[in-house]
Amino acid sequence: MTTEPLTRPIITIAQHIAETQRKFPQATGDLTWILSGITLATRIIESYVRRAGIVNVLGEYGTENVHGEIVQKLDLVANETILRVLGYREIVGIMVSEEDDDPTIVKSPGAGGKYIILFDPLDGSSNIDVNVTIGTIFSVLRCREDIDESEGALPHILQRGSYQVAAGYVVYGSSTVMAYTTGDGVHLFTLDPSIGAFTLHTENVRMPAQGKTYSVNEAYYDSFPAPVQNYLSWTKQNGYGQRYIGSLVADFHRTLLKGGVFLYPATDKNPSGKLRLLYEANPLAMIAEQAGGAAWDFNERILDKRADALHERTPLVIGSREEVDRVLSFHK
Ligand code: P6P
């Protein structure tokens, strides 16, 4: 009888963050506590995603969210789960969800609420009923110390993406994988159903510098800006392949691992782009850059953008550095 050699240690996210945080003397373990909350919440969400159809979470809930999109039952389950799990972590001050019009003020900065958690609880939810990969995206900011409580929550929230202290996503696909960064590389964990824990899969992921795959919904071609149309024509004369799942997290995760470029430009239907800056573009841009890639809104680096509104949308081109640079070269 052969037994698999114990070559791969079993490292959980909490252990990994704790070890990573030890490199930073000023680290207080706060991020470990927040990210362990996120892993707990996403394990609960995953249990519903895997049973959709058996438990009553398929289909529409019957309301619309702040963006006028039909809310799916599983959207609400995911949203409530994150709010309930993270809302009781004493260092969390403010929570911002794609599903909620306004921020949830858990604890004022003065009362110990040090962090802001921004999230899309279930991205790609229109794909739930047809069993296509979906995901949860999260971003962590530190509450600012230079503003008065009387100014309310928005000045804390509307910080540039470059101020994120952590970011990541969970992709509920053929396996459930979490990618996270605290600014010290991107690390991948796979949920092991036999023990119910995310265990380390790959450290310091590097996005390939190039990749002949572009990911865009070409149904909107006619309303794309001319430079994007010109780029797409160029790809067809240069042997590129096209992949588009229609779930941002799934399209991004493939790009992170295989290289290539994902584009969601401005369209007639969404003149500012469809994807949200604070809890979709910013966290994925931090992951992309930490893995050696790039993320722009076709004119400006995503992490340099300052949001003016909670649910602000942005055009997005994200992926391999050389591929993003090529898209941008059509805009010059
Ligand atoms: P379209 C899902 O609804 C989503 O927000 C992202 O996950 C995805 O990238 C995008 O919208 C797909 O949009 O217009 O191509 O259906």
mmCIF file of C-alpha atoms and ligand atoms in Angstrom:
data_model
loop_
_atom_site.group_PDB
_atom_site.id
_atom_site.type_symbol
_atom_site.label_atom_id
_atom_site.label_comp_id
_atom_site.label_asym_id
_atom_site.label_seq_id
_atom_site.Cartn_x
_atom_site.Cartn_y
_atom_site.Cartn_z
ATOM 1 C CA MET A 1 0.000 0.000 0.000
ATOM 2 C CA THR A 2 1.490 3.308 -0.987
ATOM 3 C CA THR A 3 0.730 6.453 0.964
ATOM 4 C CA GLU A 4 1.036 9.894 -0.586
ATOM 5 C CA PRO A 5 4.269 11.465 0.758
ATOM 6 C CA LEU A 6 3.544 14.362 3.100
ATOM 7 C CA THR A 7 5.052 16.815 0.638
ATOM 8 C CA ARG A 8 2.430 19.510 0.895
ATOM 9 C CA PRO A 9 1.946 20.989 4.383
ATOM 10 C CA ILE A 10 -1.639 21.827 5.297
ATOM 11 C CA ILE A 11 -1.650 25.604 5.800
ATOM 12 C CA THR A 12 -4.928 27.388 6.475
ATOM 13 C CA ILE A 13 -5.562 31.037 5.643
ATOM 14 C CA ALA A 14 -5.399 32.115 9.283
ATOM 15 C CA GLN A 15 -2.019 30.405 9.664
ATOM 16 C CA HIS A 16 -0.761 31.912 6.400
ATOM 17 C CA ILE A 17 -1.828 35.438 7.274
ATOM 18 C CA ALA A 18 -0.363 35.104 10.778
ATOM 19 C CA GLU A 19 2.960 34.010 9.285
ATOM 20 C CA THR A 20 2.835 36.786 6.685
ATOM 21 C CA GLN A 21 1.876 39.393 9.272
ATOM 22 C CA ARG A 22 4.876 38.418 11.412
ATOM 23 C CA LYS A 23 6.998 40.067 8.709
ATOM 24 C CA PHE A 24 5.350 43.379 9.593
ATOM 25 C CA PRO A 25 6.210 44.347 13.207
ATOM 26 C CA GLN A 26 3.355 46.856 13.331
ATOM 27 C CA ALA A 27 0.807 44.211 12.338
ATOM 28 C CA THR A 28 -1.777 43.723 15.045
ATOM 29 C CA GLY A 29 -3.463 40.536 13.842
ATOM 30 C CA ASP A 30 -6.480 42.571 12.774
ATOM 31 C CA LEU A 31 -6.309 41.379 9.182
ATOM 32 C CA THR A 32 -6.074 37.790 10.348
ATOM 33 C CA TRP A 33 -9.308 38.337 12.287
ATOM 34 C CA ILE A 34 -11.067 40.006 9.357
ATOM 35 C CA LEU A 35 -9.936 37.468 6.754
ATOM 36 C CA SER A 36 -10.911 34.578 9.008
ATOM 37 C CA GLY A 37 -14.379 36.165 9.127
ATOM 38 C CA ILE A 38 -14.457 36.354 5.350
ATOM 39 C CA THR A 39 -13.445 32.703 5.031
ATOM 40 C CA LEU A 40 -16.185 31.673 7.473
ATOM 41 C CA ALA A 41 -18.803 33.711 5.571
ATOM 42 C CA THR A 42 -17.734 32.348 2.184
ATOM 43 C CA ARG A 43 -17.780 28.772 3.507
ATOM 44 C CA ILE A 44 -21.401 29.333 4.512
ATOM 45 C CA ILE A 45 -22.207 30.901 1.128
ATOM 46 C CA GLU A 46 -20.500 28.005 -0.627
ATOM 47 C CA SER A 47 -22.717 25.534 1.230
ATOM 48 C CA TYR A 48 -25.786 27.267 -0.246
ATOM 49 C CA VAL A 49 -24.287 27.615 -3.731
ATOM 50 C CA ARG A 50 -23.532 23.870 -3.807
ATOM 51 C CA ARG A 51 -27.134 23.034 -2.750
ATOM 52 C CA ALA A 52 -28.917 25.588 -4.962
ATOM 53 C CA GLY A 53 -31.934 23.775 -6.310
ATOM 54 C CA ILE A 54 -32.244 21.567 -3.244
ATOM 55 C CA VAL A 55 -32.615 24.390 -0.739
ATOM 56 C CA ASN A 56 -34.926 27.204 -1.734
ATOM 57 C CA VAL A 57 -32.314 29.728 -2.931
ATOM 58 C CA LEU A 58 -32.795 29.580 -6.685
ATOM 59 C CA GLY A 59 -34.631 32.180 -8.645
ATOM 60 C CA GLU A 60 -35.527 35.803 -8.131
ATOM 61 C CA TYR A 61 -36.323 37.288 -4.756
ATOM 62 C CA GLY A 62 -38.703 39.701 -6.437
ATOM 63 C CA THR A 63 -37.028 43.041 -5.686
ATOM 64 C CA GLU A 64 -34.448 45.195 -7.470
ATOM 65 C CA ASN A 65 -31.162 46.402 -5.991
ATOM 66 C CA VAL A 66 -29.757 49.929 -6.084
ATOM 67 C CA HIS A 67 -28.656 49.320 -9.665
ATOM 68 C CA GLY A 68 -32.100 48.316 -10.849
ATOM 69 C CA GLU A 69 -30.967 44.686 -11.158
ATOM 70 C CA ILE A 70 -33.265 41.824 -10.203
ATOM 71 C CA VAL A 71 -32.098 40.443 -6.838
ATOM 72 C CA GLN A 72 -31.648 36.678 -6.759
ATOM 73 C CA LYS A 73 -32.479 34.809 -3.558
ATOM 74 C CA LEU A 74 -28.875 33.665 -3.273
ATOM 75 C CA ASP A 75 -27.720 37.291 -3.508
ATOM 76 C CA LEU A 76 -29.600 38.018 -0.302
ATOM 77 C CA VAL A 77 -28.376 34.866 1.449
ATOM 78 C CA ALA A 78 -24.793 35.828 0.614
ATOM 79 C CA ASN A 79 -25.288 39.433 1.646
ATOM 80 C CA GLU A 80 -26.939 38.570 4.964
ATOM 81 C CA THR A 81 -24.258 35.974 5.709
ATOM 82 C CA ILE A 82 -21.382 38.431 5.278
ATOM 83 C CA LEU A 83 -23.166 41.136 7.277
ATOM 84 C CA ARG A 84 -23.952 38.722 10.128
ATOM 85 C CA VAL A 85 -20.483 37.175 10.304
ATOM 86 C CA LEU A 86 -18.328 40.286 9.842
ATOM 87 C CA GLY A 87 -20.713 42.689 11.523
ATOM 88 C CA TYR A 88 -19.795 41.144 14.874
ATOM 89 C CA ARG A 89 -16.019 41.328 14.464
ATOM 90 C CA GLU A 90 -15.284 44.140 16.893
ATOM 91 C CA ILE A 91 -12.724 45.886 14.684
ATOM 92 C CA VAL A 92 -15.141 46.309 11.749
ATOM 93 C CA GLY A 93 -16.560 49.823 11.544
ATOM 94 C CA ILE A 94 -18.357 50.132 8.212
ATOM 95 C CA MET A 95 -19.652 47.614 5.658
ATOM 96 C CA VAL A 96 -20.459 48.462 2.035
ATOM 97 C CA SER A 97 -22.350 45.951 -0.094
ATOM 98 C CA GLU A 98 -23.400 45.994 -3.723
ATOM 99 C CA GLU A 99 -26.803 44.857 -2.460
ATOM 100 C CA ASP A 100 -27.358 47.729 -0.035
ATOM 101 C CA ASP A 101 -28.123 51.324 -1.052
ATOM 102 C CA ASP A 102 -26.291 52.731 1.968
ATOM 103 C CA PRO A 103 -23.306 51.671 4.081
ATOM 104 C CA THR A 104 -23.918 49.671 7.258
ATOM 105 C CA ILE A 105 -22.340 51.529 10.179
ATOM 106 C CA VAL A 106 -21.346 48.791 12.617
ATOM 107 C CA LYS A 107 -19.171 50.842 14.958
ATOM 108 C CA SER A 108 -17.864 54.384 14.644
ATOM 109 C CA PRO A 109 -14.120 54.784 14.209
ATOM 110 C CA GLY A 110 -14.024 56.497 17.589
ATOM 111 C CA ALA A 111 -15.585 53.444 19.227
ATOM 112 C CA GLY A 112 -13.039 51.057 17.775
ATOM 113 C CA GLY A 113 -14.395 50.485 14.281
ATOM 114 C CA LYS A 114 -11.043 50.479 12.494
ATOM 115 C CA TYR A 115 -11.846 48.798 9.170
ATOM 116 C CA ILE A 116 -14.218 49.092 6.238
ATOM 117 C CA ILE A 117 -15.277 45.928 4.416
ATOM 118 C CA LEU A 118 -16.563 46.479 0.883
ATOM 119 C CA PHE A 119 -17.972 43.543 -1.030
ATOM 120 C CA ASP A 120 -19.970 42.155 -3.860
ATOM 121 C CA PRO A 121 -21.542 39.241 -1.992
ATOM 122 C CA LEU A 122 -22.343 37.205 -5.080
ATOM 123 C CA ASP A 123 -20.994 38.414 -8.384
ATOM 124 C CA GLY A 124 -22.507 36.935 -11.522
ATOM 125 C CA SER A 125 -25.693 35.927 -9.758
ATOM 126 C CA SER A 126 -27.628 35.875 -13.038
ATOM 127 C CA ASN A 127 -25.648 32.684 -13.702
ATOM 128 C CA ILE A 128 -26.755 30.901 -10.520
ATOM 129 C CA ASP A 129 -29.774 29.159 -12.033
ATOM 130 C CA VAL A 130 -27.728 27.727 -14.887
ATOM 131 C CA ASN A 131 -24.910 26.436 -12.688
ATOM 132 C CA VAL A 132 -22.225 28.737 -14.074
ATOM 133 C CA THR A 133 -19.300 29.792 -11.840
ATOM 134 C CA ILE A 134 -20.003 32.774 -9.564
ATOM 135 C CA GLY A 135 -18.000 34.510 -6.886
ATOM 136 C CA THR A 136 -17.644 36.833 -3.878
ATOM 137 C CA ILE A 137 -15.328 39.859 -4.111
ATOM 138 C CA PHE A 138 -14.021 41.795 -1.072
ATOM 139 C CA SER A 139 -11.915 44.845 -0.326
ATOM 140 C CA VAL A 140 -10.610 46.089 3.041
ATOM 141 C CA LEU A 141 -9.810 49.714 3.866
ATOM 142 C CA ARG A 142 -8.701 51.260 7.147
ATOM 143 C CA CYS A 143 -10.911 54.042 8.497
ATOM 144 C CA ARG A 144 -9.183 57.397 8.149
ATOM 145 C CA GLU A 145 -7.871 59.095 11.272
ATOM 146 C CA ASP A 146 -7.751 62.584 9.786
ATOM 147 C CA ILE A 147 -11.469 63.328 9.618
ATOM 148 C CA ASP A 148 -14.063 64.320 12.158
ATOM 149 C CA GLU A 149 -16.911 61.942 13.034
ATOM 150 C CA SER A 150 -19.353 64.701 12.028
ATOM 151 C CA GLU A 151 -18.345 64.174 8.386
ATOM 152 C CA GLY A 152 -20.085 60.786 8.344
ATOM 153 C CA ALA A 153 -19.013 57.552 6.671
ATOM 154 C CA LEU A 154 -18.448 58.549 3.033
ATOM 155 C CA PRO A 155 -15.019 60.227 3.465
ATOM 156 C CA HIS A 156 -13.804 56.977 5.067
ATOM 157 C CA ILE A 157 -15.201 54.894 2.234
ATOM 158 C CA LEU A 158 -14.322 56.979 -0.852
ATOM 159 C CA GLN A 159 -10.591 56.311 -0.623
ATOM 160 C CA ARG A 160 -8.389 55.447 -3.603
ATOM 161 C CA GLY A 161 -7.926 51.738 -4.284
ATOM 162 C CA SER A 162 -4.214 52.153 -3.559
ATOM 163 C CA TYR A 163 -5.200 52.570 0.128
ATOM 164 C CA GLN A 164 -6.672 49.035 0.353
ATOM 165 C CA VAL A 165 -5.002 46.973 3.084
ATOM 166 C CA ALA A 166 -6.363 43.676 1.740
ATOM 167 C CA ALA A 167 -8.391 42.423 -1.201
ATOM 168 C CA GLY A 168 -9.510 39.168 -2.722
ATOM 169 C CA TYR A 169 -12.257 36.965 -4.025
ATOM 170 C CA VAL A 170 -13.733 33.500 -3.734
ATOM 171 C CA VAL A 171 -14.656 31.714 -6.952
ATOM 172 C CA TYR A 172 -17.336 29.011 -6.569
ATOM 173 C CA GLY A 173 -16.333 26.867 -9.526
ATOM 174 C CA SER A 174 -15.445 23.207 -10.052
ATOM 175 C CA SER A 175 -13.625 23.764 -6.777
ATOM 176 C CA THR A 176 -13.950 26.692 -4.396
ATOM 177 C CA VAL A 177 -10.828 28.832 -4.483
ATOM 178 C CA MET A 178 -9.949 31.956 -2.507
ATOM 179 C CA ALA A 179 -7.354 34.448 -3.725
ATOM 180 C CA TYR A 180 -6.203 37.136 -1.310
ATOM 181 C CA THR A 181 -3.496 39.721 -0.926
ATOM 182 C CA THR A 182 -2.463 42.008 1.934
ATOM 183 C CA GLY A 183 0.070 43.732 -0.318
ATOM 184 C CA ASP A 184 2.654 40.969 -0.023
ATOM 185 C CA GLY A 185 1.816 38.857 -3.076
ATOM 186 C CA VAL A 186 -1.293 36.920 -4.140
ATOM 187 C CA HIS A 187 -1.989 33.564 -2.537
ATOM 188 C CA LEU A 188 -4.505 30.878 -3.538
ATOM 189 C CA PHE A 189 -6.375 28.527 -1.223
ATOM 190 C CA THR A 190 -8.731 25.690 -2.124
ATOM 191 C CA LEU A 191 -11.650 24.768 0.126
ATOM 192 C CA ASP A 192 -11.144 21.158 1.189
ATOM 193 C CA PRO A 193 -14.701 19.857 1.698
ATOM 194 C CA SER A 194 -13.418 16.932 3.766
ATOM 195 C CA ILE A 195 -12.208 19.300 6.502
ATOM 196 C CA GLY A 196 -14.229 22.455 5.686
ATOM 197 C CA ALA A 197 -11.116 24.634 5.551
ATOM 198 C CA PHE A 198 -9.391 26.681 2.870
ATOM 199 C CA THR A 199 -5.888 25.255 2.555
ATOM 200 C CA LEU A 200 -2.909 26.844 0.791
ATOM 201 C CA HIS A 201 -2.611 25.918 -2.856
ATOM 202 C CA THR A 202 -0.204 28.426 -4.416
ATOM 203 C CA GLU A 203 1.851 31.280 -2.929
ATOM 204 C CA ASN A 204 2.902 34.433 -4.764
ATOM 205 C CA VAL A 205 0.936 33.796 -7.938
ATOM 206 C CA ARG A 206 2.408 35.561 -10.995
ATOM 207 C CA MET A 207 0.079 36.554 -13.826
ATOM 208 C CA PRO A 208 1.700 35.681 -17.198
ATOM 209 C CA ALA A 209 3.113 38.875 -18.749
ATOM 210 C CA GLN A 210 1.174 38.160 -21.944
ATOM 211 C CA GLY A 211 -1.594 35.906 -23.202
ATOM 212 C CA LYS A 212 -3.386 35.733 -26.529
ATOM 213 C CA THR A 213 -6.851 35.583 -24.968
ATOM 214 C CA TYR A 214 -9.228 38.523 -24.764
ATOM 215 C CA SER A 215 -12.419 38.447 -22.701
ATOM 216 C CA VAL A 216 -15.221 40.847 -23.614
ATOM 217 C CA ASN A 217 -18.938 40.728 -24.446
ATOM 218 C CA GLU A 218 -18.739 41.506 -28.152
ATOM 219 C CA ALA A 219 -22.537 41.871 -28.380
ATOM 220 C CA TYR A 220 -21.854 45.512 -27.444
ATOM 221 C CA TYR A 221 -19.201 45.958 -30.162
ATOM 222 C CA ASP A 222 -21.138 48.639 -32.026
ATOM 223 C CA SER A 223 -21.326 50.827 -28.938
ATOM 224 C CA PHE A 224 -17.712 50.372 -27.810
ATOM 225 C CA PRO A 225 -15.401 53.407 -28.158
ATOM 226 C CA ALA A 226 -13.502 53.331 -31.495
ATOM 227 C CA PRO A 227 -10.108 52.492 -29.895
ATOM 228 C CA VAL A 228 -11.659 49.355 -28.357
ATOM 229 C CA GLN A 229 -13.203 48.393 -31.697
ATOM 230 C CA ASN A 230 -9.801 48.885 -33.360
ATOM 231 C CA TYR A 231 -8.113 46.724 -30.720
ATOM 232 C CA LEU A 232 -10.684 43.938 -31.190
ATOM 233 C CA SER A 233 -10.133 44.032 -34.964
ATOM 234 C CA TRP A 234 -6.383 43.769 -34.328
ATOM 235 C CA THR A 235 -6.821 40.666 -32.132
ATOM 236 C CA LYS A 236 -8.604 38.853 -34.944
ATOM 237 C CA GLN A 237 -5.677 39.466 -37.281
ATOM 238 C CA ASN A 238 -3.155 38.307 -34.682
ATOM 239 C CA GLY A 239 -4.329 34.881 -33.652
ATOM 240 C CA TYR A 240 -6.066 35.724 -30.359
ATOM 241 C CA GLY A 241 -8.729 33.504 -28.819
ATOM 242 C CA GLN A 242 -11.847 34.777 -27.050
ATOM 243 C CA ARG A 243 -13.226 33.536 -23.726
ATOM 244 C CA TYR A 244 -16.177 35.127 -21.902
ATOM 245 C CA ILE A 245 -18.027 33.440 -19.026
ATOM 246 C CA GLY A 246 -20.095 36.448 -18.007
ATOM 247 C CA SER A 247 -19.013 36.177 -14.363
ATOM 248 C CA LEU A 248 -16.328 38.757 -13.605
ATOM 249 C CA VAL A 249 -14.660 36.617 -10.924
ATOM 250 C CA ALA A 250 -14.459 33.580 -13.234
ATOM 251 C CA ASP A 251 -13.154 35.598 -16.198
ATOM 252 C CA PHE A 252 -10.620 37.322 -13.955
ATOM 253 C CA HIS A 253 -9.451 34.118 -12.246
ATOM 254 C CA ARG A 254 -8.745 32.530 -15.645
ATOM 255 C CA THR A 255 -6.832 35.663 -16.674
ATOM 256 C CA LEU A 256 -4.817 35.617 -13.431
ATOM 257 C CA LEU A 257 -3.697 32.032 -14.044
ATOM 258 C CA LYS A 258 -3.481 31.837 -17.844
ATOM 259 C CA GLY A 259 -2.804 35.429 -18.857
ATOM 260 C CA GLY A 260 -4.728 37.549 -21.345
ATOM 261 C CA VAL A 261 -6.965 40.565 -20.855
ATOM 262 C CA PHE A 262 -10.533 41.217 -19.676
ATOM 263 C CA LEU A 263 -12.364 44.293 -20.909
ATOM 264 C CA TYR A 264 -15.626 45.885 -19.885
ATOM 265 C CA PRO A 265 -15.583 49.252 -21.721
ATOM 266 C CA ALA A 266 -18.120 52.053 -21.642
ATOM 267 C CA THR A 267 -21.192 51.180 -23.747
ATOM 268 C CA ASP A 268 -24.384 53.011 -24.752
ATOM 269 C CA LYS A 269 -26.190 50.989 -22.070
ATOM 270 C CA ASN A 270 -23.526 51.721 -19.417
ATOM 271 C CA PRO A 271 -21.721 54.960 -20.438
ATOM 272 C CA SER A 272 -19.496 54.745 -17.304
ATOM 273 C CA GLY A 273 -18.965 51.018 -17.666
ATOM 274 C CA LYS A 274 -20.989 48.364 -15.826
ATOM 275 C CA LEU A 275 -18.574 47.219 -13.110
ATOM 276 C CA ARG A 276 -18.335 48.984 -9.753
ATOM 277 C CA LEU A 277 -15.164 50.733 -8.712
ATOM 278 C CA LEU A 278 -15.110 50.259 -4.943
ATOM 279 C CA TYR A 279 -15.951 46.576 -4.563
ATOM 280 C CA GLU A 280 -15.211 45.028 -7.955
ATOM 281 C CA ALA A 281 -12.537 46.942 -9.897
ATOM 282 C CA ASN A 282 -10.440 48.060 -6.899
ATOM 283 C CA PRO A 283 -10.001 44.650 -5.225
ATOM 284 C CA LEU A 284 -9.318 42.871 -8.523
ATOM 285 C CA ALA A 285 -6.906 45.642 -9.525
ATOM 286 C CA MET A 286 -4.950 45.132 -6.286
ATOM 287 C CA ILE A 287 -4.819 41.384 -6.937
ATOM 288 C CA ALA A 288 -3.788 41.958 -10.583
ATOM 289 C CA GLU A 289 -0.971 44.385 -9.722
ATOM 290 C CA GLN A 290 0.267 42.235 -6.834
ATOM 291 C CA ALA A 291 0.537 39.366 -9.338
ATOM 292 C CA GLY A 292 2.441 41.516 -11.868
ATOM 293 C CA GLY A 293 -0.537 42.510 -14.003
ATOM 294 C CA ALA A 294 -2.282 45.840 -14.605
ATOM 295 C CA ALA A 295 -5.749 47.405 -14.305
ATOM 296 C CA TRP A 296 -6.928 50.644 -15.951
ATOM 297 C CA ASP A 297 -10.194 52.350 -16.875
ATOM 298 C CA PHE A 298 -8.706 52.839 -20.374
ATOM 299 C CA ASN A 299 -7.384 56.275 -19.328
ATOM 300 C CA GLU A 300 -6.295 56.033 -15.680
ATOM 301 C CA ARG A 301 -4.865 53.367 -13.355
ATOM 302 C CA ILE A 302 -7.785 51.932 -11.409
ATOM 303 C CA LEU A 303 -5.989 52.145 -8.033
ATOM 304 C CA ASP A 304 -5.419 55.887 -8.549
ATOM 305 C CA LYS A 305 -9.125 56.655 -9.073
ATOM 306 C CA ARG A 306 -11.023 58.442 -6.325
ATOM 307 C CA ALA A 307 -14.700 57.456 -6.206
ATOM 308 C CA ASP A 308 -17.282 60.227 -5.867
ATOM 309 C CA ALA A 309 -20.129 57.863 -5.011
ATOM 310 C CA LEU A 310 -20.581 54.563 -3.216
ATOM 311 C CA HIS A 311 -21.783 52.531 -6.201
ATOM 312 C CA GLU A 312 -19.812 54.364 -8.856
ATOM 313 C CA ARG A 313 -19.198 52.353 -12.006
ATOM 314 C CA THR A 314 -16.014 52.312 -14.071
ATOM 315 C CA PRO A 315 -14.839 50.984 -17.397
ATOM 316 C CA LEU A 316 -12.245 48.249 -16.802
ATOM 317 C CA VAL A 317 -9.378 46.680 -18.708
ATOM 318 C CA ILE A 318 -7.435 44.247 -16.512
ATOM 319 C CA GLY A 319 -4.957 41.428 -17.044
ATOM 320 C CA SER A 320 -1.451 40.705 -18.275
ATOM 321 C CA ARG A 321 0.673 43.841 -18.249
ATOM 322 C CA GLU A 322 1.711 43.569 -21.897
ATOM 323 C CA GLU A 323 -1.880 42.902 -22.989
ATOM 324 C CA VAL A 324 -3.260 45.864 -21.020
ATOM 325 C CA ASP A 325 -0.485 48.069 -22.429
ATOM 326 C CA ARG A 326 -1.460 46.949 -25.927
ATOM 327 C CA VAL A 327 -5.123 47.880 -25.352
ATOM 328 C CA LEU A 328 -4.027 51.274 -23.985
ATOM 329 C CA SER A 329 -1.761 51.832 -27.015
ATOM 330 C CA PHE A 330 -4.914 51.945 -29.171
ATOM 331 C CA HIS A 331 -6.138 54.830 -27.009
ATOM 332 C CA LYS A 332 -3.107 57.032 -27.636
HETATM 333 P P1 P6P B 1 -22.793 41.442 -19.418
HETATM 334 C C1 P6P B 1 -22.489 39.863 -13.726
HETATM 335 O O1 P6P B 1 -23.820 40.333 -13.833
HETATM 336 C C2 P6P B 1 -21.570 41.058 -13.942
HETATM 337 O O2 P6P B 1 -21.788 42.027 -12.972
HETATM 338 C C3 P6P B 1 -20.119 40.586 -13.929
HETATM 339 O O3 P6P B 1 -19.925 39.495 -13.096
HETATM 340 C C4 P6P B 1 -19.855 40.253 -15.385
HETATM 341 O O4 P6P B 1 -18.504 40.432 -15.758
HETATM 342 C C5 P6P B 1 -20.752 41.255 -16.125
HETATM 343 O O5 P6P B 1 -21.800 41.613 -15.226
HETATM 344 C C6 P6P B 1 -21.375 40.642 -17.361
HETATM 345 O O6 P6P B 1 -22.103 41.685 -17.995
HETATM 346 O O7 P6P B 1 -23.285 42.810 -19.821
HETATM 347 O O8 P6P B 1 -21.705 40.920 -20.341
HETATM 348 O O9 P6P B 1 -23.877 40.429 -19.186
#
